[in-house]
Amino acid sequence: MTATNTGRRRRGRPAGSSNTRERILANARELFARNGISNTSIRAVAAAAGVDSALVHHYFGTKEQLFAAAVHIPINPMDVIGPLREVPVEELGHRISSMLLTLWDSEVGASFIATLRSILAGSEVNLFRTFIQDVIAVEVGSRVDDPPGSGLIRIQFVASQLVGVLELEPFASLPAQQIADTIAPNLQRYLTGDLPDLPSR
């Protein structure tokens, strides 16, 4: 009798149809917007999409990479935010402005800006909010949480300043480094200075 492999799954790449990837992304967008990044697991996304969690990892890698793909950010957010862990707190304002604005001035950045504007103008603004609270605030906010409880507020002030730069002309069209040098002191004050209605340090 000739042996057959019928019904056996081959090792290697997990099975998936051509629309599986989009189904995963659609469910990820919904869960991220509803529950935030920290409260959404790869397993939950996989269950909602009707696939194995190994397939989600295969297509997208980490949860942060899945989030980037779900909202069409052309970079891994942790590639930008991760290096900030090594920056002294008193230098964060200048480093954040210089790094992000230089990024936005690049070809990848143009796509990022278009995506961000689309999110802010559309129905998925919760995705931007959860990105600030669950990624930026976790990585940076904890370092500037003085007095306790102010870290998220400080990060939101910084985010509002940077988003404003995207929208206002002719300011938005100035050279990236000129903008960075101009707004860095404000960002640093948001991060480490005394803010109105917050207790003094």
Coordinates of C-alpha atoms in Angstrom, one line a residue:
M1 CA 0.0 0.0 0.0
T2 CA 1.3 3.4 -0.9
A3 CA 1.7 5.8 1.9
T4 CA -0.1 9.1 1.7
N5 CA 0.2 12.5 3.4
T6 CA -3.5 13.2 3.0
G7 CA -4.9 15.1 6.0
R8 CA -1.5 15.9 7.4
R9 CA -0.3 19.5 7.8
R10 CA 3.1 20.3 6.5
R11 CA 5.6 21.8 8.9
G12 CA 6.8 25.4 8.2
R13 CA 4.6 28.4 7.3
P14 CA 1.3 28.4 9.0
A15 CA -1.7 28.0 6.8
G16 CA -3.7 31.1 5.7
S17 CA -5.7 32.3 2.8
S18 CA -5.2 35.5 0.8
N19 CA -7.7 37.4 2.9
T20 CA -6.6 36.1 6.3
R21 CA -4.1 38.9 6.8
E22 CA -6.7 41.6 6.2
R23 CA -9.2 39.8 8.5
I24 CA -6.6 39.9 11.2
L25 CA -5.9 43.6 10.7
A26 CA -9.6 44.5 10.7
N27 CA -10.1 42.7 14.0
A28 CA -7.0 44.1 15.4
R29 CA -8.1 47.7 14.6
E30 CA -11.4 47.1 16.3
L31 CA -9.9 45.6 19.4
F32 CA -7.2 48.2 19.7
A33 CA -9.7 51.0 19.4
R34 CA -12.1 49.5 21.9
N35 CA -9.7 48.1 24.5
G36 CA -6.4 49.8 24.0
I37 CA -3.1 48.2 23.2
S38 CA -2.3 47.0 26.7
N39 CA -5.6 45.3 27.1
T40 CA -5.5 43.6 23.7
S41 CA -3.5 40.4 23.3
I42 CA -2.3 38.6 20.2
R43 CA -4.5 35.7 21.3
A44 CA -7.6 37.9 21.5
V45 CA -6.9 39.2 18.0
A46 CA -6.4 35.7 16.7
A47 CA -9.6 34.5 18.3
A48 CA -11.6 37.3 16.8
A49 CA -10.2 36.6 13.4
G50 CA -10.7 32.9 13.7
V51 CA -7.1 32.0 13.3
D52 CA -4.3 30.5 15.4
S53 CA -2.2 33.1 17.4
A54 CA 0.9 31.6 15.7
L55 CA -0.4 32.9 12.4
V56 CA -0.7 36.4 13.8
H57 CA 2.9 36.2 15.0
H58 CA 4.0 34.9 11.7
Y59 CA 2.4 37.7 9.7
F60 CA 3.1 40.6 12.1
G61 CA 5.6 39.7 14.8
T62 CA 5.1 41.6 18.0
K63 CA 1.9 43.3 19.3
E64 CA 3.4 46.7 18.6
Q65 CA 4.2 45.7 15.0
L66 CA 0.6 44.4 14.6
F67 CA -0.6 47.8 15.8
A68 CA 1.6 49.6 13.3
A69 CA 0.2 47.5 10.5
A70 CA -3.3 47.9 11.7
V71 CA -3.2 51.7 11.6
H72 CA -0.9 51.7 8.5
I73 CA 2.1 53.2 10.3
P74 CA 5.1 52.5 8.0
I75 CA 7.5 51.9 10.9
N76 CA 7.7 49.9 14.1
P77 CA 6.8 52.4 16.8
M78 CA 9.3 50.8 19.2
D79 CA 12.1 51.6 16.7
V80 CA 11.4 55.3 17.4
I81 CA 10.4 55.2 21.0
G82 CA 12.7 52.5 22.3
P83 CA 15.9 54.6 22.0
L84 CA 14.4 57.2 24.3
R85 CA 14.9 54.9 27.2
E86 CA 18.6 55.8 27.1
V87 CA 18.1 59.6 26.8
P88 CA 18.5 61.6 30.1
V89 CA 15.2 63.1 31.2
E90 CA 16.5 66.6 31.0
E91 CA 17.3 66.1 27.2
L92 CA 14.0 64.4 26.2
G93 CA 12.3 67.5 24.9
H94 CA 15.0 68.2 22.3
R95 CA 15.6 64.6 21.4
I96 CA 11.9 63.9 20.9
S97 CA 11.4 66.9 18.7
S98 CA 14.5 66.4 16.7
M99 CA 14.0 62.7 16.2
L100 CA 10.3 62.8 15.2
L101 CA 10.5 65.9 13.1
T102 CA 13.5 64.5 11.2
L103 CA 11.5 61.3 10.7
W104 CA 8.5 63.2 9.4
D105 CA 10.7 65.1 7.0
S106 CA 11.7 61.8 5.3
E107 CA 9.9 59.7 2.7
V108 CA 8.7 57.3 5.4
G109 CA 7.6 60.2 7.4
A110 CA 5.4 61.6 4.6
S111 CA 3.4 58.3 4.7
F112 CA 3.3 58.5 8.6
I113 CA 1.9 62.0 8.5
A114 CA -0.8 61.1 6.0
T115 CA -1.8 58.1 8.1
L116 CA -1.9 60.2 11.3
R117 CA -4.0 62.9 9.7
S118 CA -6.4 60.3 8.4
I119 CA -6.7 58.8 11.9
L120 CA -7.3 62.1 13.6
A121 CA -9.9 63.2 11.0
G122 CA -11.7 59.9 10.9
S123 CA -13.6 57.5 13.2
E124 CA -10.5 55.8 14.5
V125 CA -9.1 58.6 16.7
N126 CA -9.2 56.1 19.6
L127 CA -6.3 54.3 17.9
F128 CA -4.2 57.4 18.3
R129 CA -5.3 57.9 21.9
T130 CA -4.4 54.3 22.8
F131 CA -1.0 54.7 21.1
I132 CA -0.3 57.7 23.3
Q133 CA -1.5 56.0 26.5
D134 CA -0.3 52.5 26.0
V135 CA 3.0 52.9 24.2
I136 CA 4.4 56.5 24.5
A137 CA 3.1 57.0 28.1
V138 CA 4.4 53.6 29.2
E139 CA 7.8 54.1 27.7
V140 CA 8.3 57.8 28.4
G141 CA 5.5 58.9 30.7
S142 CA 6.7 56.8 33.6
R143 CA 10.0 58.7 33.5
V144 CA 8.4 62.1 33.9
D145 CA 5.6 61.1 36.3
D146 CA 6.4 63.8 38.8
P147 CA 4.2 64.5 40.7
P148 CA 2.7 61.0 40.5
G149 CA -0.2 60.8 38.1
S150 CA 1.1 63.6 35.8
G151 CA 3.0 61.4 33.3
L152 CA 0.1 60.8 30.9
I153 CA -0.9 64.5 31.0
R154 CA 2.6 65.6 30.2
I155 CA 2.8 63.1 27.3
Q156 CA -0.6 64.4 26.0
F157 CA 0.7 68.0 26.0
V158 CA 3.7 66.9 24.0
A159 CA 1.6 64.9 21.5
S160 CA -0.8 67.9 21.0
Q161 CA 2.2 70.2 20.3
L162 CA 3.6 67.7 17.7
V163 CA 0.3 67.1 16.0
G164 CA -0.2 70.9 15.8
V165 CA 3.0 71.2 13.9
L166 CA 1.6 68.8 11.3
E167 CA -1.4 71.0 10.7
L168 CA -0.3 74.6 10.8
E169 CA 1.2 76.3 7.7
P170 CA 3.6 77.8 7.0
F171 CA 5.1 76.4 10.3
A172 CA 4.7 72.8 9.1
S173 CA 6.8 73.5 6.0
L174 CA 9.8 74.9 7.8
P175 CA 13.0 72.8 8.0
A176 CA 12.6 70.0 10.5
Q177 CA 15.6 71.0 12.6
Q178 CA 14.4 74.6 12.8
I179 CA 11.0 73.4 14.1
A180 CA 12.8 71.0 16.5
D181 CA 15.0 73.8 18.0
T182 CA 12.0 76.1 18.3
I183 CA 9.6 73.7 20.1
A184 CA 12.1 71.7 22.1
P185 CA 12.0 74.1 25.2
N186 CA 8.2 73.8 25.3
L187 CA 8.3 70.0 25.1
Q188 CA 10.9 69.9 27.9
R189 CA 8.7 72.2 30.1
Y190 CA 5.7 69.9 29.4
L191 CA 7.8 66.9 30.4
T192 CA 9.6 68.2 33.5
G193 CA 8.4 71.7 34.4
D194 CA 5.6 72.8 36.7
L195 CA 2.3 72.7 34.9
P196 CA -0.8 74.8 35.9
D197 CA -3.3 72.9 38.1
L198 CA -0.7 70.3 39.0
P199 CA 1.0 70.3 42.4
S200 CA 4.5 71.7 42.4
R201 CA 7.3 69.3 42.7

